[in-house]
mmCIF file of C-alpha atoms in Angstrom:
data_model
loop_
_atom_site.group_PDB
_atom_site.id
_atom_site.type_symbol
_atom_site.label_atom_id
_atom_site.label_comp_id
_atom_site.label_asym_id
_atom_site.label_seq_id
_atom_site.Cartn_x
_atom_site.Cartn_y
_atom_site.Cartn_z
ATOM 1 C CA MET A 27 76.799 130.609 85.527
ATOM 2 C CA THR A 28 78.997 132.074 88.244
ATOM 3 C CA LEU A 29 81.589 130.030 90.143
ATOM 4 C CA ASP A 30 79.341 129.899 93.212
ATOM 5 C CA GLU A 31 76.363 128.775 91.124
ATOM 6 C CA LEU A 32 78.433 126.012 89.510
ATOM 7 C CA ARG A 33 79.540 124.802 92.936
ATOM 8 C CA VAL A 34 75.945 124.715 94.152
ATOM 9 C CA GLU A 35 75.034 122.505 91.166
ATOM 10 C CA ILE A 36 77.997 120.197 91.836
ATOM 11 C CA ASP A 37 77.049 119.903 95.524
ATOM 12 C CA SER A 38 73.492 119.043 94.533
ATOM 13 C CA ILE A 39 74.719 116.295 92.202
ATOM 14 C CA ASP A 40 76.999 114.924 94.943
ATOM 15 C CA ASP A 41 74.003 114.717 97.299
ATOM 16 C CA ARG A 42 72.045 112.798 94.667
ATOM 17 C CA LEU A 43 75.018 110.487 94.018
ATOM 18 C CA LEU A 44 75.267 109.705 97.724
ATOM 19 C CA GLU A 45 71.584 108.836 97.802
ATOM 20 C CA LEU A 46 71.942 106.607 94.726
ATOM 21 C CA TYR A 47 75.082 104.903 96.075
ATOM 22 C CA ASN A 48 73.260 104.030 99.302
ATOM 23 C CA ARG A 49 70.279 102.795 97.340
ATOM 24 C CA ARG A 50 72.552 100.603 95.226
ATOM 25 C CA MET A 51 74.180 99.187 98.377
ATOM 26 C CA GLU A 52 70.732 98.207 99.687
ATOM 27 C CA TYR A 53 70.108 96.130 96.569
ATOM 28 C CA VAL A 54 73.642 94.673 96.796
ATOM 29 C CA HIS A 55 72.844 93.675 100.385
ATOM 30 C CA GLN A 56 69.721 91.840 99.223
ATOM 31 C CA VAL A 57 71.742 90.019 96.557
ATOM 32 C CA GLY A 58 74.305 89.122 99.222
ATOM 33 C CA GLU A 59 71.646 87.647 101.485
ATOM 34 C CA LEU A 60 70.410 85.465 98.625
ATOM 35 C CA LYS A 61 73.964 84.342 97.865
ATOM 36 C CA ASN A 62 74.574 83.489 101.514
ATOM 37 C CA THR A 63 71.708 80.992 101.379
ATOM 38 C CA THR A 64 73.272 79.233 98.386
ATOM 39 C CA GLY A 65 76.967 79.637 99.234
ATOM 40 C CA ALA A 66 77.599 81.479 95.958
ATOM 41 C CA PRO A 67 80.665 83.741 95.830
ATOM 42 C CA ILE A 68 80.251 87.496 96.218
ATOM 43 C CA TYR A 69 82.896 88.314 93.594
ATOM 44 C CA ARG A 70 81.642 87.579 90.075
ATOM 45 C CA PRO A 71 84.171 88.912 87.542
ATOM 46 C CA GLU A 72 81.974 88.077 84.560
ATOM 47 C CA ARG A 73 79.042 90.035 86.066
ATOM 48 C CA GLU A 74 81.238 93.068 86.796
ATOM 49 C CA GLN A 75 82.665 92.999 83.270
ATOM 50 C CA SER A 76 79.207 92.863 81.715
ATOM 51 C CA ILE A 77 78.195 95.945 83.728
ATOM 52 C CA LEU A 78 81.320 97.828 82.597
ATOM 53 C CA ASN A 79 80.735 96.850 78.964
ATOM 54 C CA ARG A 80 77.139 98.048 79.111
ATOM 55 C CA LEU A 81 78.098 101.371 80.711
ATOM 56 C CA LYS A 82 80.838 102.039 78.172
ATOM 57 C CA ALA A 83 78.511 101.236 75.290
ATOM 58 C CA ASN A 84 75.892 103.661 76.652
ATOM 59 C CA ASN A 85 78.369 106.393 77.582
ATOM 60 C CA SER A 86 77.887 109.700 75.746
ATOM 61 C CA GLY A 87 79.668 112.034 78.150
ATOM 62 C CA LYS A 88 83.184 113.131 78.992
ATOM 63 C CA LEU A 89 84.132 109.974 80.921
ATOM 64 C CA THR A 90 86.673 107.766 79.140
ATOM 65 C CA ASP A 91 86.549 103.965 79.292
ATOM 66 C CA GLU A 92 89.472 104.077 81.727
ATOM 67 C CA ALA A 93 87.621 106.548 83.955
ATOM 68 C CA ILE A 94 84.518 104.330 83.964
ATOM 69 C CA ASP A 95 86.683 101.356 84.994
ATOM 70 C CA ALA A 96 88.297 103.367 87.800
ATOM 71 C CA LEU A 97 85.010 104.679 89.201
ATOM 72 C CA PHE A 98 82.944 101.531 89.018
ATOM 73 C CA LEU A 99 85.600 98.953 89.937
ATOM 74 C CA GLU A 100 86.176 100.882 93.161
ATOM 75 C CA MET A 101 82.424 100.976 93.800
ATOM 76 C CA PHE A 102 82.202 97.203 93.186
ATOM 77 C CA ALA A 103 85.024 96.700 95.707
ATOM 78 C CA VAL A 104 83.293 98.892 98.305
ATOM 79 C CA ALA A 105 80.082 96.907 97.859
ATOM 80 C CA ARG A 106 81.862 93.567 98.281
ATOM 81 C CA ASN A 107 83.657 94.732 101.407
ATOM 82 C CA LEU A 108 80.495 96.088 103.005
ATOM 83 C CA GLU A 109 78.716 92.827 102.302
ATOM 84 C CA ARG A 110 81.384 90.190 102.964
ATOM 85 C CA PRO A 111 84.979 91.343 103.624
ATOM 86 C CA GLU A 112 87.380 88.778 102.145
ATOM 87 C CA ALA A 113 91.175 88.842 102.255
ATOM 88 C CA ILE A 114 93.364 89.001 99.162
ATOM 89 C CA ALA A 115 96.842 87.464 99.251
ATOM 90 C CA PHE A 116 99.382 88.854 96.795
ATOM 91 C CA LEU A 117 103.054 88.484 95.992
ATOM 92 C CA GLY A 118 104.363 91.242 98.237
ATOM 93 C CA PRO A 119 105.427 93.508 99.670
ATOM 94 C CA GLU A 120 103.191 96.566 99.431
ATOM 95 C CA ALA A 121 103.833 98.813 96.414
ATOM 96 C CA SER A 122 105.001 95.839 94.329
ATOM 97 C CA PHE A 123 103.617 95.492 90.814
ATOM 98 C CA THR A 124 101.475 92.581 92.019
ATOM 99 C CA HIS A 125 100.020 94.824 94.721
ATOM 100 C CA GLN A 126 99.111 97.359 92.033
ATOM 101 C CA ALA A 127 97.449 94.614 89.979
ATOM 102 C CA ALA A 128 95.462 93.497 93.049
ATOM 103 C CA GLU A 129 94.226 97.020 93.752
ATOM 104 C CA MET A 130 93.124 97.405 90.137
ATOM 105 C CA LYS A 131 90.589 94.604 90.705
ATOM 106 C CA PHE A 132 89.812 94.811 94.417
ATOM 107 C CA GLY A 133 90.146 98.526 95.175
ATOM 108 C CA ALA A 134 91.772 100.397 98.029
ATOM 109 C CA MET A 135 89.310 99.292 100.751
ATOM 110 C CA SER A 136 90.061 95.576 100.576
ATOM 111 C CA SER A 137 92.077 93.630 103.113
ATOM 112 C CA TYR A 138 95.442 92.666 101.593
ATOM 113 C CA ILE A 139 97.973 90.125 102.821
ATOM 114 C CA PRO A 140 101.491 90.471 101.357
ATOM 115 C CA ILE A 141 103.087 87.040 100.893
ATOM 116 C CA GLN A 142 106.770 86.488 100.183
ATOM 117 C CA SER A 143 106.471 83.838 97.462
ATOM 118 C CA ILE A 144 104.106 82.710 94.730
ATOM 119 C CA THR A 145 103.896 79.287 96.360
ATOM 120 C CA GLY A 146 102.943 81.002 99.614
ATOM 121 C CA VAL A 147 100.067 82.815 97.899
ATOM 122 C CA PHE A 148 98.691 79.520 96.555
ATOM 123 C CA ARG A 149 99.131 77.859 99.938
ATOM 124 C CA GLU A 150 97.235 80.554 101.860
ATOM 125 C CA VAL A 151 94.340 80.606 99.390
ATOM 126 C CA HIS A 152 94.205 76.792 99.565
ATOM 127 C CA ARG A 153 94.123 76.978 103.380
ATOM 128 C CA GLY A 154 91.398 79.609 103.345
ATOM 129 C CA THR A 155 93.511 82.311 104.992
ATOM 130 C CA ALA A 156 92.694 84.404 101.921
ATOM 131 C CA LYS A 157 89.745 84.069 99.552
ATOM 132 C CA PHE A 158 91.727 85.339 96.555
ATOM 133 C CA GLY A 159 95.332 85.299 95.419
ATOM 134 C CA VAL A 160 97.084 87.554 92.912
ATOM 135 C CA ILE A 161 100.211 86.249 91.213
ATOM 136 C CA PRO A 162 102.201 87.031 88.031
ATOM 137 C CA ILE A 163 101.958 84.581 85.137
ATOM 138 C CA GLU A 164 104.045 86.213 82.403
ATOM 139 C CA ASN A 165 105.972 89.282 81.312
ATOM 140 C CA SER A 166 106.312 90.530 77.743
ATOM 141 C CA SER A 167 110.110 90.657 78.090
ATOM 142 C CA ASN A 168 110.822 87.617 80.249
ATOM 143 C CA GLY A 169 108.110 85.105 79.416
ATOM 144 C CA ILE A 170 106.213 82.646 81.606
ATOM 145 C CA VAL A 171 106.745 82.525 85.392
ATOM 146 C CA SER A 172 107.734 78.922 86.111
ATOM 147 C CA GLU A 173 106.770 78.979 89.792
ATOM 148 C CA THR A 174 103.212 79.961 88.880
ATOM 149 C CA ILE A 175 102.913 77.074 86.406
ATOM 150 C CA ASN A 176 104.270 74.658 89.031
ATOM 151 C CA CYS A 177 101.682 75.846 91.568
ATOM 152 C CA LEU A 178 98.817 75.699 89.068
ATOM 153 C CA LYS A 179 99.710 72.032 88.562
ATOM 154 C CA GLU A 180 100.012 71.280 92.278
ATOM 155 C CA TYR A 181 96.997 73.106 93.729
ATOM 156 C CA ASP A 182 93.325 72.604 92.844
ATOM 157 C CA LEU A 183 92.502 76.288 92.601
ATOM 158 C CA GLN A 184 90.827 78.134 89.740
ATOM 159 C CA ILE A 185 91.934 81.126 87.705
ATOM 160 C CA ILE A 186 88.951 83.477 87.952
ATOM 161 C CA ALA A 187 90.364 86.635 86.313
ATOM 162 C CA GLU A 188 93.386 88.124 84.599
ATOM 163 C CA VAL A 189 94.937 91.585 84.954
ATOM 164 C CA PHE A 190 97.392 93.357 82.652
ATOM 165 C CA ILE A 191 99.519 96.270 83.798
ATOM 166 C CA ASP A 192 102.129 98.381 82.049
ATOM 167 C CA VAL A 193 105.445 97.970 83.862
ATOM 168 C CA HIS A 194 107.476 101.152 84.160
ATOM 169 C CA HIS A 195 110.676 101.357 86.170
ATOM 170 C CA THR A 196 112.311 104.371 87.777
ATOM 171 C CA LEU A 197 115.809 104.928 89.109
ATOM 172 C CA ALA A 198 115.353 106.289 92.627
ATOM 173 C CA SER A 199 118.103 107.419 94.967
ATOM 174 C CA ARG A 200 119.078 109.944 97.629
ATOM 175 C CA CYS A 201 122.242 110.577 95.603
ATOM 176 C CA ASN A 202 122.319 113.919 93.800
ATOM 177 C CA SER A 203 124.133 112.455 90.794
ATOM 178 C CA ILE A 204 124.401 109.020 89.206
ATOM 179 C CA LYS A 205 128.188 109.330 89.682
ATOM 180 C CA GLU A 206 127.634 108.914 93.428
ATOM 181 C CA ILE A 207 125.774 105.601 93.022
ATOM 182 C CA LYS A 208 127.864 102.625 94.117
ATOM 183 C CA LYS A 209 125.144 99.989 94.540
ATOM 184 C CA ILE A 210 121.751 99.390 92.926
ATOM 185 C CA TYR A 211 119.053 97.209 94.439
ATOM 186 C CA SER A 212 116.250 95.590 92.446
ATOM 187 C CA ARG A 213 114.841 92.271 91.274
ATOM 188 C CA ASP A 214 116.801 90.192 88.751
ATOM 189 C CA ILE A 215 114.046 90.619 86.196
ATOM 190 C CA ALA A 216 114.110 94.431 86.583
ATOM 191 C CA PHE A 217 117.879 94.526 86.002
ATOM 192 C CA GLN A 218 117.317 92.570 82.792
ATOM 193 C CA GLN A 219 114.528 94.892 81.668
ATOM 194 C CA CYS A 220 116.677 98.013 82.232
ATOM 195 C CA HIS A 221 119.997 96.692 80.885
ATOM 196 C CA LYS A 222 120.359 99.304 78.121
ATOM 197 C CA PHE A 223 119.695 102.200 80.488
ATOM 198 C CA LEU A 224 122.331 100.978 82.946
ATOM 199 C CA GLU A 225 124.812 100.590 80.095
ATOM 200 C CA ASP A 226 124.067 103.985 78.529
ATOM 201 C CA CYS A 227 124.370 105.827 81.853
ATOM 202 C CA GLY A 228 127.644 104.154 82.809
ATOM 203 C CA LEU A 229 126.109 102.300 85.746
ATOM 204 C CA ASN A 230 127.558 98.933 84.728
ATOM 205 C CA ASP A 231 130.326 99.424 87.274
ATOM 206 C CA ALA A 232 127.840 99.820 90.119
ATOM 207 C CA GLU A 233 127.201 96.689 92.182
ATOM 208 C CA LEU A 234 123.842 95.227 91.129
ATOM 209 C CA ILE A 235 122.266 93.516 94.133
ATOM 210 C CA PRO A 236 119.144 91.358 93.605
ATOM 211 C CA VAL A 237 116.412 91.535 96.284
ATOM 212 C CA ASP A 238 112.971 89.953 96.678
ATOM 213 C CA SER A 239 111.019 92.895 95.276
ATOM 214 C CA THR A 240 111.422 96.326 93.760
ATOM 215 C CA ALA A 241 109.510 97.744 96.740
ATOM 216 C CA LYS A 242 112.166 96.353 99.091
ATOM 217 C CA ALA A 243 114.797 97.904 96.817
ATOM 218 C CA ALA A 244 113.185 101.331 97.301
ATOM 219 C CA LYS A 245 113.206 100.890 101.081
ATOM 220 C CA LEU A 246 116.922 100.010 101.061
ATOM 221 C CA ALA A 247 117.696 102.991 98.804
ATOM 222 C CA MET A 248 116.176 105.281 101.411
ATOM 223 C CA GLU A 249 118.124 103.725 104.270
ATOM 224 C CA GLU A 250 121.636 103.506 102.776
ATOM 225 C CA GLU A 251 124.133 106.031 101.412
ATOM 226 C CA GLY A 252 125.422 105.799 97.830
ATOM 227 C CA VAL A 253 122.603 103.473 96.847
ATOM 228 C CA ALA A 254 119.875 103.509 94.194
ATOM 229 C CA ALA A 255 116.860 101.338 93.426
ATOM 230 C CA ILE A 256 115.191 100.286 90.216
ATOM 231 C CA CYS A 257 111.551 100.244 91.251
ATOM 232 C CA ALA A 258 108.045 101.421 90.451
ATOM 233 C CA ASP A 259 107.359 105.098 91.008
ATOM 234 C CA VAL A 260 104.679 104.181 93.571
ATOM 235 C CA ALA A 261 107.331 102.350 95.629
ATOM 236 C CA ALA A 262 109.730 105.303 95.416
ATOM 237 C CA LYS A 263 106.973 107.644 96.591
ATOM 238 C CA MET A 264 105.915 105.268 99.366
ATOM 239 C CA TYR A 265 109.444 105.324 100.867
ATOM 240 C CA ASN A 266 110.128 108.985 99.967
ATOM 241 C CA VAL A 267 113.055 108.175 97.692
ATOM 242 C CA PRO A 268 113.734 110.931 95.128
ATOM 243 C CA ILE A 269 113.211 109.794 91.527
ATOM 244 C CA LEU A 270 116.187 110.558 89.284
ATOM 245 C CA PHE A 271 114.895 108.980 86.037
ATOM 246 C CA GLN A 272 111.519 107.591 84.968
ATOM 247 C CA ASN A 273 110.534 104.946 82.394
ATOM 248 C CA ILE A 274 114.022 103.453 82.200
ATOM 249 C CA GLU A 275 112.872 100.038 80.885
ATOM 250 C CA ASP A 276 114.377 98.960 77.567
ATOM 251 C CA ARG A 277 111.018 98.222 75.902
ATOM 252 C CA ASP A 278 108.181 100.736 75.661
ATOM 253 C CA ASN A 279 105.538 97.992 75.714
ATOM 254 C CA ASN A 280 106.762 96.219 78.850
ATOM 255 C CA LYS A 281 103.683 94.503 80.316
ATOM 256 C CA THR A 282 103.039 91.920 82.996
ATOM 257 C CA ARG A 283 99.996 89.686 83.150
ATOM 258 C CA PHE A 284 98.605 88.491 86.477
ATOM 259 C CA PHE A 285 96.125 85.799 87.464
ATOM 260 C CA ILE A 286 93.562 86.027 90.244
ATOM 261 C CA ILE A 287 92.994 82.622 91.805
ATOM 262 C CA SER A 288 90.299 81.331 94.151
ATOM 263 C CA ASP A 289 88.311 78.202 95.024
ATOM 264 C CA PHE A 290 85.387 78.662 92.622
ATOM 265 C CA GLY A 291 84.793 78.853 88.889
ATOM 266 C CA ASN A 292 83.054 81.390 86.669
ATOM 267 C CA ILE A 293 79.949 80.965 84.587
ATOM 268 C CA PRO A 294 80.267 81.814 80.860
ATOM 269 C CA SER A 295 80.275 85.520 79.988
ATOM 270 C CA GLY A 296 80.377 85.232 76.202
ATOM 271 C CA HIS A 297 83.838 86.806 76.117
ATOM 272 C CA ASP A 298 85.996 84.214 77.864
ATOM 273 C CA LYS A 299 89.463 82.747 77.828
ATOM 274 C CA THR A 300 90.428 79.343 79.235
ATOM 275 C CA SER A 301 93.807 78.185 80.531
ATOM 276 C CA MET A 302 94.798 74.546 80.875
ATOM 277 C CA LEU A 303 97.754 72.250 81.470
ATOM 278 C CA VAL A 304 98.107 69.332 79.077
ATOM 279 C CA ARG A 305 100.137 66.168 79.600
ATOM 280 C CA LEU A 306 100.520 64.197 76.375
ATOM 281 C CA PRO A 307 102.022 60.763 75.750
ATOM 282 C CA ASN A 308 105.604 60.834 74.527
ATOM 283 C CA THR A 309 104.722 59.504 71.079
ATOM 284 C CA PRO A 310 105.172 60.988 67.594
ATOM 285 C CA GLY A 311 102.270 63.184 66.523
ATOM 286 C CA SER A 312 100.492 63.284 69.907
ATOM 287 C CA LEU A 313 100.577 67.103 70.102
ATOM 288 C CA VAL A 314 99.425 67.519 66.496
ATOM 289 C CA GLU A 315 96.537 65.099 67.038
ATOM 290 C CA PHE A 316 95.501 66.953 70.190
ATOM 291 C CA LEU A 317 95.630 70.375 68.507
ATOM 292 C CA ASN A 318 93.726 69.127 65.470
ATOM 293 C CA ASP A 319 90.681 68.486 67.662
ATOM 294 C CA PHE A 320 90.569 72.199 68.506
ATOM 295 C CA GLU A 321 91.055 73.186 64.875
ATOM 296 C CA ARG A 322 88.173 70.971 63.755
ATOM 297 C CA CYS A 323 85.913 72.680 66.302
ATOM 298 C CA GLU A 324 87.199 76.133 65.224
ATOM 299 C CA VAL A 325 88.583 76.953 68.658
ATOM 300 C CA ASN A 326 91.174 79.728 68.580
ATOM 301 C CA LEU A 327 94.266 78.581 70.490
ATOM 302 C CA THR A 328 96.125 81.716 71.621
ATOM 303 C CA LYS A 329 99.072 80.291 73.542
ATOM 304 C CA ILE A 330 101.047 77.046 73.522
ATOM 305 C CA LYS A 331 104.059 76.928 75.843
ATOM 306 C CA SER A 332 106.019 73.813 76.723
ATOM 307 C CA HIS A 333 107.059 73.467 80.336
ATOM 308 C CA ILE A 334 109.028 70.842 82.274
ATOM 309 C CA ILE A 335 108.075 70.011 85.869
ATOM 310 C CA GLU A 336 110.183 67.401 87.677
ATOM 311 C CA GLY A 337 111.286 65.946 84.359
ATOM 312 C CA GLU A 338 107.747 65.742 83.002
ATOM 313 C CA SER A 339 106.882 67.704 79.856
ATOM 314 C CA LEU A 340 103.650 69.704 80.033
ATOM 315 C CA PHE A 341 102.005 72.260 77.773
ATOM 316 C CA PHE A 342 100.429 75.458 79.053
ATOM 317 C CA ILE A 343 97.669 76.147 76.527
ATOM 318 C CA GLU A 344 95.063 78.888 76.279
ATOM 319 C CA PHE A 345 92.105 79.370 73.984
ATOM 320 C CA TYR A 346 89.155 81.695 73.473
ATOM 321 C CA GLY A 347 85.982 80.270 74.960
ATOM 322 C CA HIS A 348 84.631 78.829 78.209
ATOM 323 C CA LYS A 349 85.194 75.255 79.333
ATOM 324 C CA ASP A 350 81.414 74.783 79.535
ATOM 325 C CA ASP A 351 80.788 75.833 75.916
ATOM 326 C CA LEU A 352 79.255 72.784 74.242
ATOM 327 C CA HIS A 353 81.818 72.343 71.453
ATOM 328 C CA ILE A 354 84.698 72.792 73.929
ATOM 329 C CA GLU A 355 83.129 70.489 76.496
ATOM 330 C CA GLU A 356 83.276 67.676 73.951
ATOM 331 C CA ILE A 357 87.024 68.127 73.398
ATOM 332 C CA ILE A 358 87.698 68.198 77.134
ATOM 333 C CA LYS A 359 85.747 64.969 77.642
ATOM 334 C CA ARG A 360 87.687 63.317 74.839
ATOM 335 C CA HIS A 361 91.016 64.248 76.462
ATOM 336 C CA LYS A 362 89.989 64.223 80.126
ATOM 337 C CA GLU A 363 92.990 62.097 81.132
ATOM 338 C CA GLU A 364 95.432 64.575 79.597
ATOM 339 C CA ILE A 365 93.887 67.949 80.506
ATOM 340 C CA LYS A 366 93.779 69.918 83.732
ATOM 341 C CA ILE A 367 91.503 72.937 83.310
ATOM 342 C CA LEU A 368 92.995 75.837 85.273
ATOM 343 C CA GLY A 369 90.068 78.189 84.831
ATOM 344 C CA SER A 370 87.750 80.031 82.456
ATOM 345 C CA TYR A 371 87.517 83.776 82.973
ATOM 346 C CA VAL A 372 86.613 87.037 81.276
ATOM 347 C CA ARG A 373 89.142 87.914 78.584
ATOM 348 C CA GLU A 374 90.794 91.216 79.477
ATOM 349 C CA ASN A 375 93.245 91.310 76.597
ATOM 350 C CA ASP A 376 94.369 89.210 73.661
ATOM 351 C CA ASP A 377 97.951 88.629 74.813
ATOM 352 C CA ILE A 378 101.138 90.431 75.775
#
């Protein structure tokens, strides 16, 4: 086929896709009307994941799994926003890693509200200012985020999904050479994750100035002379700061896990993970006795982290399964005074 003939075929397919997209939106609208009568949420992570799994299993073309995710997650987000626009609060500002995690789930069309603290995100979702909140829970280099655990204990909101992103840092600056850099802005955690790079490049003598976000660091690097930022490449591009070095993090597998929180729970998907907070009596063997119940029921515990809130010792525990699974439901009933279920949601990954 000639180039012109190929383009005619592509245009024809695009016309058919447009027709099919509109047809799909009509059915989505009918589903939305039914949900409005029952008060059911529009966003159903377990339903979206089952669609993606089915499409990937049936895929025999050139599209990769990642490409299928990108195409269909954006279409899901468009459908939700046409039917019932709902705001998403995230730990801001724009171009932060949390913002990237939010867009992975909710797409570019959604209405986003940058919030300056994790507590603020929980508060605004609790108030109803936003329907969803996106907050970090842990990083592969720095562990659990204490503020998130504190808020999960304080607020009666549910974890409805998890998101994993690879965290890559860049050194961005208007300086032509690293020898000109006198100050570097970034978050404390980013300085820690890039310690070896700073040492190897002789930047230990530069003044390291912590700021609220790596996106803010990029903004400051654009505004000031002799300054650099450790930030995401998307933040550097957003503020037009030249990138001097990419992927400067010490660990190649630097990942951050995020939770999406809201005011509703998920139904079982068959591929779930559950998070909970556990308060146990301060007596010998209480933790072992508690964990033995899960072992007897062959429940795979994937995470056990101790945490202290206002002098009280708690355990952040996760396991494979849904809280409404019959064998798990029995354990929860047996320990109902000690357990706070934080949410059951589709398992995106094993761990970080």
